[in-house]
Amino acid sequence: MGLNDSSPGAMRNGRGLSDQWADSVVVRPRTTERHITVHKRLVLGFALSILTLIIVTAVAVVLSIRFEECGGRDRDGGAGESGSRGAGGSARLNGSRGERNGDKADEETVQPWRNSRLPGSVRPRHYDLRLAVYMDNFTFSGEVSIELECINATRFIVLHADRLEVRWPTQRFLTVPAAPGFMRIHRHFPFPANQMYVVVLHRELKPMRLYRLNVSFDAAIEDELLGFFRSSYTLQRERRYLAVTQFSPIHARKAFPCFDEPVYKATFSLTLRHDPQYTSLSNMPVESGSLSDEDGWVTNHFARTPRMSTYYLAWAVCNFTYRETQTDSGVTIRLYARPDAISSGAGDYALHITKRLLGFYQDYFKVQYSLPKLDLLAVPKHPYAAMENWGLSVFVEQKILLDADVSSSSYQMELTMVVVHEICHQWFGDLVTPVWWEDVWLKEGFAHFFEYVGTDFLFPKWNMEKQRFLTDVLHEVMLLDGLSSSHPISQEVEQATDIDRVFDWIAYKKASLCGLICCCCCCCFQDYLLSHMYSNAARDDLWSKLSQAMRSEGRDIDIGEMMDRWTLQMGYPVVTISKNQLEQLPTHYITVSQEHFLYGQEVKINNSLQWQVPLTVAVGNTSTVCSESLIWISNRTETHRVGQMDENTWLLGNINQTGYFRVNYDLQNWKLLIQQLHTNPQIISVGNRAGLIDDAFNLARAGYLPQGIPLQLIGYLPEETSFLPWHAASRALYQLDKLLDRTDEYSLFSDYVLKQVASRYHQMGWPTNGPGTEGNVLQASYQTEELQRELIMLACSFGNKQCHRQAVAYISDWISSNKNRIPPNIRDIVYCTGVSLMDEDVWEFIWMKFHSSNAVSEKKILLEALTCSDNTFLLNRLLNLSLTSDLVPEQDVIDVIIHVGRNPQGRNLAWKYFREKWDVLNARYGEALFMNSKLVSGVTEFLNTERELNELKEFIQSSGVGAGPALPRALEIVEGNVRWHRLHRRQFYQWLRKPPSSALG
């Protein structure tokens, strides 16, 4: 829903001005005062008039107070709010029952607080926020003075507040700056349904005038990961506490009354008062600090921020230490963390790459970083991997602290990409912010794309942008986007509860493909950022800049028209390419058709969806590949001319999978491609080999292809020497493993996988910790390390005896020598394999090491290893400990439940535990968008029987409220699992029992 049409800059259908109001609004000049000569009698009359006015006003005030004391009922029957009691009154915002009924007709008909969006009649220009933080009892009190600009005449000030005890020291509303005076507040009340607070004035505010609203409040420092929340850690057996903010997307209102929508940008001046044993941080540097003579407390005044949205304001109160560096342009970078983590150097890596990244992005975007400093804060728990608050980015410890001696290259890569993502947000998100949450992908999509661009800059040999982007982004998001429960990248958001839906991998990963398009012309990035810096942007602003860039290069392409098909429609197409079947056309013509790809393809939800598809096509044979050609597909079926073909020529579409769609072929073309891979796979590029594997398995999963085609396709893998095709294959095989690991004929599948893995696994061998290799995770070639790791994981997971013996030998050596000689890059595989094969003593040993380790990456894989046991008693014990004790960090509870569910021996346990503890889990993680979705999908994705499907349906019916879109999506996935068993499992196992000479046989 857009703003009210009466507001300047009102939006319709998500499109509108880059900012809600133009900054160039001209203030109406004041009329020059005249010098007037008056008669004494006129003066006397004027004085009598003033006296009469005072008496009338006094009577009116008395009547008004009497009316307010009476309460009254609103037109919906709600009880009056007792919070508007006059000077010094307070109102608790959670649990109150509604607003008072006004005594004027306009209040009965015009109630903007009933709208889910703020009315837009006033806008904040500056917040002066002063807070006192009490860490001894986890509360805080504050005062906020908000400078407001009136846009449209109104008697209502509507802003957000949630769970705050609001106190009104005065019922006067001060006008500023040139005409000192006060406006009376008629009444004020919370409206909890929309987390709003309403101030009703005695008379209207005037457009283009400035006013100041002063509010005091108290609140608790919560223990729920949102708003201003608390966390803790242990140092030398002493429990220490810290408090930090997490305001995105709509939780600034939990910390202070504010206009908590992205478009209401303002500047902020923050003052924090706290016990001197703590350090306080915020977006800007400390401008001045003082020590109170009375109580010894510290008061820090932070510098004024640039214009920004409320959800990027941040502060923290902690007793962390830091290390710092400085960029060539003078920006100070500090990393704050637990004192023991800082002294061990665990933050040095992130600090080093942040310095390089700030310089990289400034050069790439040609826009300077806007603040004088950037702090990175590592906290023990957080609802997300990280949050990009401007100048104070907050990370969960596991995503920023690197213990070089024990961390794998995979862990380092993941950490690197999280840091790269958050630093990119300092431009895309902080500097230029989406107008509204429906376009959250404008920041998240770019930041996710630049995870790969920025990591390529840091480590060119990793080849992230050209290779891992394919398997980690494209392949993963297409799994979600192929469901009928998917949604467009840009979707309408009205209620606060709807915001949950836009924070998922569709917004992050599918939207990152837009970055690919924009990278065609880097100059559009600079133009886009400079045009909207310190302001807001909608999707059409981006398309406009990109179209201009295209036209400047002589390409007249309407980017908006093309991209609306991809951003305003859910899903993606499957493009089917066939050689010409019509005798009247020569053999160099192909027929191309498109349809909406769905895993449940027999359940079509919308047959009208079409896309503008940029299809690249190449033709080849056993010895050569012709140059590719680009074809634009706009209709359901089209015929196009390509190179000359004969019966031995194969077609290959979507070269290197640069397009967001799947490609299918006629069966004869699949046969030719399979033959090519088996005889000379190098003719087809690495990216295309990976793409063929991913498309084939998913087309078969959805019923577009016979089950034998992908199985015969990967028969060439013993000759595959590149990581990327193996990575694509392993992802597909693990998807099948979820479906089959509890079936009677599972050994047919596992034996087939081991047959493909064996020769390459034995050739690659195991990594070693030779002299000089400890602590250097970049020593070996990254691609070689990752391929070796992939093969070991496949071999151990599917039961290779030699792999099992090696893992057990490593664990036994560790126990006997008390020295861990297991190479860091494969520790998670070895730990899990050892726990699953060995006795209870090994489980207890790993449990002990989990508690004694201080390295966050090591603790993570030790805890996950405990979920690999075949002993259901131990798995039950771990589940109960995770939720009912302090032995498992709160941040890791969800991962424990999910990993128990991934264990075939623990699947029923995790599923039962999830249902029994749903109320507790949902209360703890429900508002943390990603955590709740991760929990639901992680526990349910392995369910694949009719009984489990019925249990899920019953659970949704009885307890589904509060899980947002996660449960409907989970239901569709489980229905798809059950459907695959019903329709395809028999054919799949028939092929494995006796593979025909051809996959098409």
Coordinates of N, CA and C in Angstrom, one line a residue, residues 821-991:
R821 N 45.5 -33.8 15.1 CA 46.2 -33.7 13.8 C 45.3 -33.8 12.6
I822 N 44.0 -33.6 12.8 CA 43.1 -33.7 11.6 C 43.2 -32.4 10.9
P823 N 43.4 -32.5 9.5 CA 43.5 -31.2 8.7 C 42.2 -30.4 8.9
P824 N 42.3 -29.1 9.1 CA 41.2 -28.3 9.4 C 40.1 -28.3 8.3
N825 N 40.5 -28.5 7.0 CA 39.5 -28.5 5.9 C 38.6 -29.6 5.9
I826 N 38.9 -30.7 6.6 CA 38.0 -31.9 6.6 C 37.6 -32.3 8.0
R827 N 37.8 -31.4 9.0 CA 37.5 -31.8 10.4 C 36.0 -32.1 10.6
D828 N 35.1 -31.3 10.0 CA 33.7 -31.6 10.2 C 33.3 -33.0 9.6
I829 N 33.9 -33.4 8.5 CA 33.6 -34.7 7.9 C 34.1 -35.8 8.8
V830 N 35.3 -35.6 9.3 CA 35.9 -36.7 10.2 C 35.2 -36.8 11.5
Y831 N 34.9 -35.6 12.1 CA 34.2 -35.6 13.4 C 32.9 -36.4 13.3
C832 N 32.1 -36.0 12.3 CA 30.7 -36.6 12.1 C 30.9 -38.1 11.8
T833 N 31.8 -38.5 10.9 CA 31.9 -39.9 10.6 C 32.4 -40.7 11.8
G834 N 33.3 -40.2 12.6 CA 33.8 -40.9 13.7 C 32.7 -41.0 14.8
V835 N 31.9 -40.0 15.0 CA 30.8 -40.1 16.0 C 29.8 -41.1 15.6
S836 N 29.5 -41.2 14.3 CA 28.5 -42.1 13.8 C 28.9 -43.6 13.9
L837 N 30.2 -43.8 13.7 CA 30.7 -45.2 13.7 C 31.3 -45.7 15.0
M838 N 31.7 -44.8 15.9 CA 32.4 -45.2 17.1 C 31.4 -45.2 18.3
D839 N 31.9 -45.6 19.5 CA 31.0 -45.8 20.6 C 30.7 -44.5 21.4
E840 N 30.0 -44.7 22.5 CA 29.5 -43.5 23.3 C 30.6 -42.7 23.9
D841 N 31.8 -43.3 24.1 CA 32.9 -42.6 24.7 C 33.4 -41.5 23.7
V842 N 33.3 -41.8 22.4 CA 33.8 -40.8 21.5 C 32.8 -39.6 21.5
W843 N 31.5 -39.9 21.6 CA 30.5 -38.8 21.8 C 30.9 -37.9 23.0
E844 N 31.2 -38.6 24.1 CA 31.5 -37.8 25.3 C 32.8 -37.0 25.1
F845 N 33.7 -37.6 24.4 CA 35.0 -36.9 24.1 C 34.8 -35.6 23.3
I846 N 33.9 -35.7 22.3 CA 33.6 -34.6 21.4 C 32.8 -33.6 22.2
W847 N 31.9 -34.0 23.1 CA 31.1 -33.1 24.0 C 32.1 -32.3 24.9
M848 N 33.1 -33.0 25.4 CA 34.0 -32.3 26.3 C 34.8 -31.3 25.5
K849 N 35.3 -31.7 24.3 CA 36.1 -30.7 23.5 C 35.2 -29.5 23.1
F850 N 34.0 -29.7 22.9 CA 33.1 -28.6 22.5 C 33.1 -27.6 23.7
H851 N 33.0 -28.0 24.9 CA 33.0 -27.1 26.0 C 34.3 -26.4 26.3
S852 N 35.4 -27.1 26.0 CA 36.7 -26.6 26.3 C 37.3 -25.7 25.2
S853 N 36.8 -25.8 24.0 CA 37.3 -25.0 22.9 C 36.9 -23.6 23.0
N854 N 37.8 -22.6 22.6 CA 37.5 -21.2 22.6 C 37.4 -20.7 21.1
A855 N 37.7 -21.6 20.2 CA 37.6 -21.2 18.8 C 36.2 -21.4 18.2
V856 N 35.6 -20.3 17.8 CA 34.2 -20.3 17.4 C 33.9 -21.3 16.2
S857 N 34.8 -21.3 15.3 CA 34.6 -22.3 14.1 C 34.7 -23.7 14.6
E858 N 35.6 -24.0 15.5 CA 35.8 -25.3 16.1 C 34.6 -25.8 16.9
K859 N 34.1 -24.9 17.7 CA 32.9 -25.2 18.5 C 31.7 -25.5 17.6
K860 N 31.6 -24.8 16.5 CA 30.5 -25.0 15.6 C 30.5 -26.5 15.0
I861 N 31.6 -26.9 14.5 CA 31.6 -28.2 13.9 C 31.7 -29.4 15.0
L862 N 32.2 -29.1 16.2 CA 32.1 -30.1 17.2 C 30.6 -30.3 17.6
L863 N 29.9 -29.2 17.7 CA 28.5 -29.4 18.1 C 27.7 -30.1 17.0
E864 N 27.9 -29.8 15.8 CA 27.3 -30.5 14.7 C 27.6 -32.0 14.7
A865 N 28.9 -32.3 15.0 CA 29.3 -33.7 15.0 C 28.5 -34.5 16.0
L866 N 28.1 -33.9 17.1 CA 27.4 -34.6 18.1 C 26.0 -35.1 17.6
T867 N 25.5 -34.4 16.6 CA 24.2 -34.8 16.0 C 24.3 -36.0 15.1
C868 N 25.5 -36.5 14.8 CA 25.7 -37.5 13.8 C 25.6 -38.9 14.4
S869 N 25.4 -39.0 15.7 CA 25.4 -40.3 16.4 C 24.2 -41.2 16.0
D870 N 24.5 -42.5 16.0 CA 23.4 -43.4 15.7 C 22.6 -43.8 16.9
N871 N 23.1 -43.3 18.1 CA 22.5 -43.6 19.4 C 21.3 -42.6 19.7
T872 N 20.1 -43.1 19.6 CA 19.0 -42.2 19.8 C 18.9 -41.6 21.2
F873 N 19.4 -42.3 22.2 CA 19.4 -41.8 23.5 C 20.3 -40.5 23.6
L874 N 21.5 -40.6 22.9 CA 22.4 -39.4 22.9 C 21.8 -38.3 22.1
L875 N 21.1 -38.6 21.0 CA 20.4 -37.5 20.3 C 19.3 -36.9 21.1
N876 N 18.5 -37.7 21.8 CA 17.5 -37.1 22.6 C 18.1 -36.2 23.7
R877 N 19.2 -36.7 24.3 CA 19.8 -35.9 25.4 C 20.3 -34.6 24.8
L878 N 20.9 -34.6 23.6 CA 21.4 -33.3 23.0 C 20.2 -32.4 22.7
L879 N 19.1 -32.9 22.2 CA 18.0 -32.0 21.9 C 17.4 -31.4 23.2
N880 N 17.3 -32.2 24.3 CA 16.8 -31.6 25.5 C 17.8 -30.6 26.1
L881 N 19.1 -30.9 26.1 CA 20.0 -30.0 26.6 C 20.1 -28.6 25.9
S882 N 19.8 -28.7 24.5 CA 19.9 -27.5 23.7 C 18.9 -26.4 24.1
L883 N 17.7 -26.9 24.5 CA 16.7 -25.9 24.8 C 16.5 -25.6 26.2
T884 N 17.0 -26.5 27.1 CA 16.6 -26.3 28.5 C 17.8 -26.0 29.4
S885 N 19.0 -25.8 28.8 CA 20.2 -25.5 29.6 C 21.0 -24.5 29.0
D886 N 22.1 -24.0 29.7 CA 23.0 -23.1 29.1 C 24.2 -23.8 28.5
L887 N 24.2 -25.1 28.4 CA 25.3 -25.8 27.9 C 25.4 -25.7 26.4
V888 N 24.3 -25.4 25.7 CA 24.3 -25.1 24.3 C 23.9 -23.7 24.0
P889 N 24.8 -22.9 23.4 CA 24.5 -21.5 23.2 C 23.1 -21.3 22.5
E890 N 22.4 -20.3 22.9 CA 21.1 -20.0 22.3 C 21.1 -19.9 20.8
Q891 N 22.2 -19.3 20.3 CA 22.4 -19.1 18.9 C 22.4 -20.4 18.1
D892 N 22.8 -21.5 18.8 CA 23.0 -22.8 18.1 C 21.9 -23.8 18.2
V893 N 20.9 -23.5 19.0 CA 19.8 -24.4 19.3 C 19.1 -24.8 18.0
I894 N 18.9 -23.9 17.1 CA 18.2 -24.3 15.8 C 19.1 -25.2 15.0
D895 N 20.4 -24.9 14.9 CA 21.2 -25.8 14.2 C 21.3 -27.2 14.7
V896 N 21.2 -27.4 16.1 CA 21.2 -28.7 16.7 C 20.0 -29.5 16.2
I897 N 18.8 -28.9 16.3 CA 17.6 -29.5 15.9 C 17.6 -29.9 14.4
I898 N 18.1 -29.0 13.6 CA 18.1 -29.3 12.1 C 19.1 -30.4 11.8
H899 N 20.3 -30.4 12.5 CA 21.3 -31.5 12.2 C 20.8 -32.8 12.7
V900 N 20.1 -32.8 13.8 CA 19.6 -34.1 14.3 C 18.6 -34.6 13.2
G901 N 17.8 -33.7 12.6 CA 16.8 -34.1 11.6 C 17.5 -34.6 10.3
R902 N 18.7 -34.2 10.0 CA 19.4 -34.6 8.9 C 20.0 -36.0 9.0
N903 N 20.1 -36.5 10.3 CA 20.6 -37.8 10.6 C 19.4 -38.8 10.4
P904 N 19.5 -39.8 9.5 CA 18.3 -40.7 9.4 C 17.8 -41.3 10.7
Q905 N 18.8 -41.5 11.6 CA 18.4 -42.1 12.9 C 17.7 -41.1 13.8
G906 N 17.9 -39.8 13.5 CA 17.3 -38.8 14.3 C 16.1 -38.0 13.7
R907 N 15.8 -38.4 12.5 CA 14.7 -37.7 11.8 C 13.4 -37.7 12.6
N908 N 13.0 -38.8 13.1 CA 11.7 -38.8 13.8 C 11.8 -38.1 15.1
L909 N 13.0 -38.2 15.8 CA 13.2 -37.5 17.0 C 13.1 -36.0 16.8
A910 N 13.8 -35.5 15.8 CA 13.8 -34.0 15.6 C 12.4 -33.5 15.2
W911 N 11.7 -34.3 14.4 CA 10.4 -33.9 13.9 C 9.4 -33.9 15.1
K912 N 9.5 -34.9 16.0 CA 8.6 -34.9 17.2 C 9.0 -33.8 18.1
Y913 N 10.3 -33.6 18.3 CA 10.7 -32.5 19.3 C 10.3 -31.2 18.8
F914 N 10.4 -30.9 17.5 CA 10.0 -29.7 16.9 C 8.5 -29.4 17.2
R915 N 7.7 -30.4 17.0 CA 6.2 -30.2 17.2 C 5.9 -30.0 18.7
E916 N 6.6 -30.8 19.5 CA 6.3 -30.6 21.0 C 6.8 -29.3 21.5
K917 N 7.9 -28.8 21.0 CA 8.4 -27.5 21.6 C 8.1 -26.3 20.7
W918 N 7.2 -26.4 19.8 CA 6.9 -25.4 18.8 C 6.6 -24.0 19.5
D919 N 5.8 -24.1 20.6 CA 5.4 -22.8 21.2 C 6.6 -22.1 21.8
V920 N 7.5 -22.9 22.4 CA 8.7 -22.4 23.0 C 9.6 -21.8 21.9
L921 N 9.8 -22.6 20.9 CA 10.7 -22.2 19.8 C 10.1 -20.9 19.1
N922 N 8.8 -20.9 18.8 CA 8.3 -19.8 18.1 C 8.3 -18.5 18.9
A923 N 8.1 -18.7 20.3 CA 8.2 -17.5 21.1 C 9.6 -16.9 21.1
R924 N 10.6 -17.8 21.1 CA 12.0 -17.4 21.1 C 12.5 -16.8 19.8
Y925 N 12.1 -17.5 18.7 CA 12.7 -17.1 17.4 C 11.7 -16.6 16.4
G926 N 10.4 -16.5 16.8 CA 9.4 -16.2 15.8 C 9.6 -14.9 15.1
E927 N 10.0 -13.8 15.8 CA 10.2 -12.5 15.1 C 11.5 -12.4 14.4
A928 N 12.4 -13.3 14.7 CA 13.7 -13.3 13.9 C 13.5 -14.0 12.6
L929 N 13.3 -13.3 11.6 CA 12.8 -13.8 10.3 C 13.5 -15.0 9.8
F930 N 14.8 -14.9 9.6 CA 15.5 -15.9 9.0 C 15.6 -17.2 9.9
M931 N 15.8 -17.0 11.2 CA 15.9 -18.1 12.1 C 14.7 -19.0 12.1
N932 N 13.5 -18.3 12.1 CA 12.3 -19.1 12.2 C 12.1 -19.9 10.9
S933 N 12.4 -19.2 9.7 CA 12.2 -19.9 8.5 C 13.3 -21.0 8.3
K934 N 14.5 -20.8 8.8 CA 15.5 -21.8 8.7 C 15.1 -23.0 9.6
L935 N 14.6 -22.8 10.7 CA 14.1 -23.9 11.6 C 13.1 -24.7 10.9
V936 N 12.0 -24.1 10.4 CA 10.9 -24.8 9.8 C 11.4 -25.6 8.6
S937 N 12.1 -25.0 7.7 CA 12.5 -25.7 6.5 C 13.5 -26.8 6.8
G938 N 14.4 -26.5 7.8 CA 15.4 -27.5 8.1 C 14.9 -28.8 8.7
V939 N 13.8 -28.7 9.5 CA 13.2 -29.8 10.2 C 12.3 -30.6 9.2
T940 N 11.7 -29.9 8.3 CA 10.7 -30.6 7.5 C 11.2 -31.1 6.1
E941 N 12.3 -30.6 5.6 CA 12.7 -30.9 4.2 C 13.0 -32.4 4.0
F942 N 13.2 -33.1 5.1 CA 13.6 -34.6 5.0 C 12.3 -35.5 5.1
L943 N 11.2 -34.9 5.4 CA 10.0 -35.7 5.5 C 9.5 -36.1 4.2
N944 N 9.2 -37.4 4.0 CA 8.8 -37.9 2.6 C 7.8 -39.0 2.6
T945 N 7.2 -39.3 3.8 CA 6.2 -40.4 3.8 C 4.8 -39.8 3.9
E946 N 3.8 -40.6 3.5 CA 2.4 -40.2 3.7 C 2.1 -39.9 5.1
R947 N 2.6 -40.7 6.1 CA 2.4 -40.4 7.5 C 2.9 -39.1 7.9
E948 N 4.1 -38.8 7.5 CA 4.8 -37.5 7.9 C 4.0 -36.3 7.2
L949 N 3.6 -36.5 6.0 CA 2.8 -35.5 5.4 C 1.5 -35.2 6.1
N950 N 0.8 -36.2 6.6 CA -0.4 -36.0 7.3 C -0.1 -35.3 8.7
E951 N 1.0 -35.7 9.3 CA 1.4 -35.1 10.6 C 1.7 -33.6 10.4
L952 N 2.3 -33.3 9.2 CA 2.6 -31.9 9.0 C 1.3 -31.1 8.7
K953 N 0.4 -31.7 8.0 CA -0.9 -31.0 7.8 C -1.6 -30.7 9.1
E954 N -1.6 -31.8 9.9 CA -2.2 -31.6 11.2 C -1.6 -30.6 12.1
F955 N -0.2 -30.5 12.0 CA 0.5 -29.5 12.8 C 0.2 -28.1 12.3
I956 N 0.2 -27.9 11.0 CA -0.1 -26.6 10.4 C -1.5 -26.2 10.8
Q957 N -2.4 -27.1 10.8 CA -3.8 -26.7 11.1 C -3.9 -26.3 12.6
S958 N -3.2 -27.0 13.5 CA -3.3 -26.7 14.9 C -2.4 -25.6 15.4
S959 N -1.2 -25.5 14.8 CA -0.2 -24.6 15.4 C 0.5 -23.7 14.3
G960 N 0.0 -23.6 13.1 CA 0.7 -22.9 12.1 C 0.8 -21.4 12.2
V961 N 0.0 -20.8 13.0 CA 0.0 -19.4 13.1 C 1.3 -18.9 13.7
G962 N 1.9 -18.0 13.0 CA 3.2 -17.4 13.5 C 4.4 -17.8 12.8
A963 N 4.3 -18.8 11.9 CA 5.4 -19.2 11.1 C 5.6 -18.5 9.8
G964 N 4.7 -17.6 9.5 CA 4.8 -16.9 8.2 C 4.7 -17.8 7.0
P965 N 5.5 -17.5 6.0 CA 5.4 -18.3 4.8 C 6.1 -19.6 4.9
A966 N 6.9 -19.8 5.9 CA 7.7 -21.0 6.0 C 7.0 -22.3 6.0
L967 N 5.9 -22.4 6.7 CA 5.1 -23.6 6.8 C 4.4 -24.0 5.5
P968 N 3.7 -23.1 4.8 CA 3.2 -23.4 3.5 C 4.2 -23.9 2.5
R969 N 5.4 -23.3 2.6 CA 6.5 -23.7 1.7 C 6.9 -25.1 2.1
A970 N 7.0 -25.4 3.4 CA 7.4 -26.7 3.8 C 6.4 -27.7 3.4
L971 N 5.1 -27.4 3.5 CA 4.1 -28.3 3.1 C 4.2 -28.7 1.6
E972 N 4.5 -27.7 0.8 CA 4.6 -28.0 -0.6 C 5.9 -28.9 -0.9
I973 N 7.0 -28.7 -0.2 CA 8.1 -29.5 -0.4 C 7.9 -30.9 0.0
V974 N 7.2 -31.1 1.2 CA 6.9 -32.5 1.6 C 5.9 -33.2 0.7
E975 N 4.9 -32.4 0.2 CA 4.0 -33.0 -0.8 C 4.8 -33.4 -2.1
G976 N 5.8 -32.6 -2.5 CA 6.6 -33.0 -3.6 C 7.4 -34.2 -3.4
N977 N 8.0 -34.3 -2.1 CA 8.7 -35.5 -1.8 C 7.8 -36.8 -1.9
V978 N 6.6 -36.7 -1.3 CA 5.7 -37.8 -1.4 C 5.3 -38.1 -2.8
R979 N 5.1 -37.1 -3.6 CA 4.6 -37.3 -5.0 C 5.8 -38.0 -5.8
W980 N 7.0 -37.6 -5.5 CA 8.1 -38.2 -6.3 C 8.2 -39.7 -6.0
H981 N 8.0 -40.0 -4.7 CA 8.0 -41.5 -4.3 C 6.9 -42.2 -5.1
R982 N 5.7 -41.6 -5.2 CA 4.6 -42.2 -5.8 C 4.8 -42.4 -7.3
L983 N 5.3 -41.4 -7.9 CA 5.4 -41.3 -9.4 C 6.7 -41.8 -10.0
H984 N 7.8 -41.6 -9.3 CA 9.1 -41.8 -9.9 C 10.1 -42.8 -9.2
R985 N 9.8 -43.2 -8.0 CA 10.8 -44.0 -7.3 C 11.0 -45.4 -7.9
R986 N 9.9 -45.9 -8.4 CA 9.9 -47.3 -9.0 C 10.8 -47.2 -10.3
Q987 N 10.6 -46.2 -11.1 CA 11.4 -46.1 -12.3 C 12.8 -45.8 -12.0
F988 N 13.1 -45.0 -11.0 CA 14.4 -44.7 -10.6 C 15.2 -46.0 -10.2
Y989 N 14.6 -46.8 -9.3 CA 15.3 -48.0 -8.9 C 15.3 -49.1 -10.0
Q990 N 14.4 -49.1 -10.9 CA 14.5 -50.0 -12.0 C 15.7 -49.7 -12.8
W991 N 16.0 -48.5 -13.1 CA 17.2 -48.1 -13.8 C 18.4 -48.5 -13.1

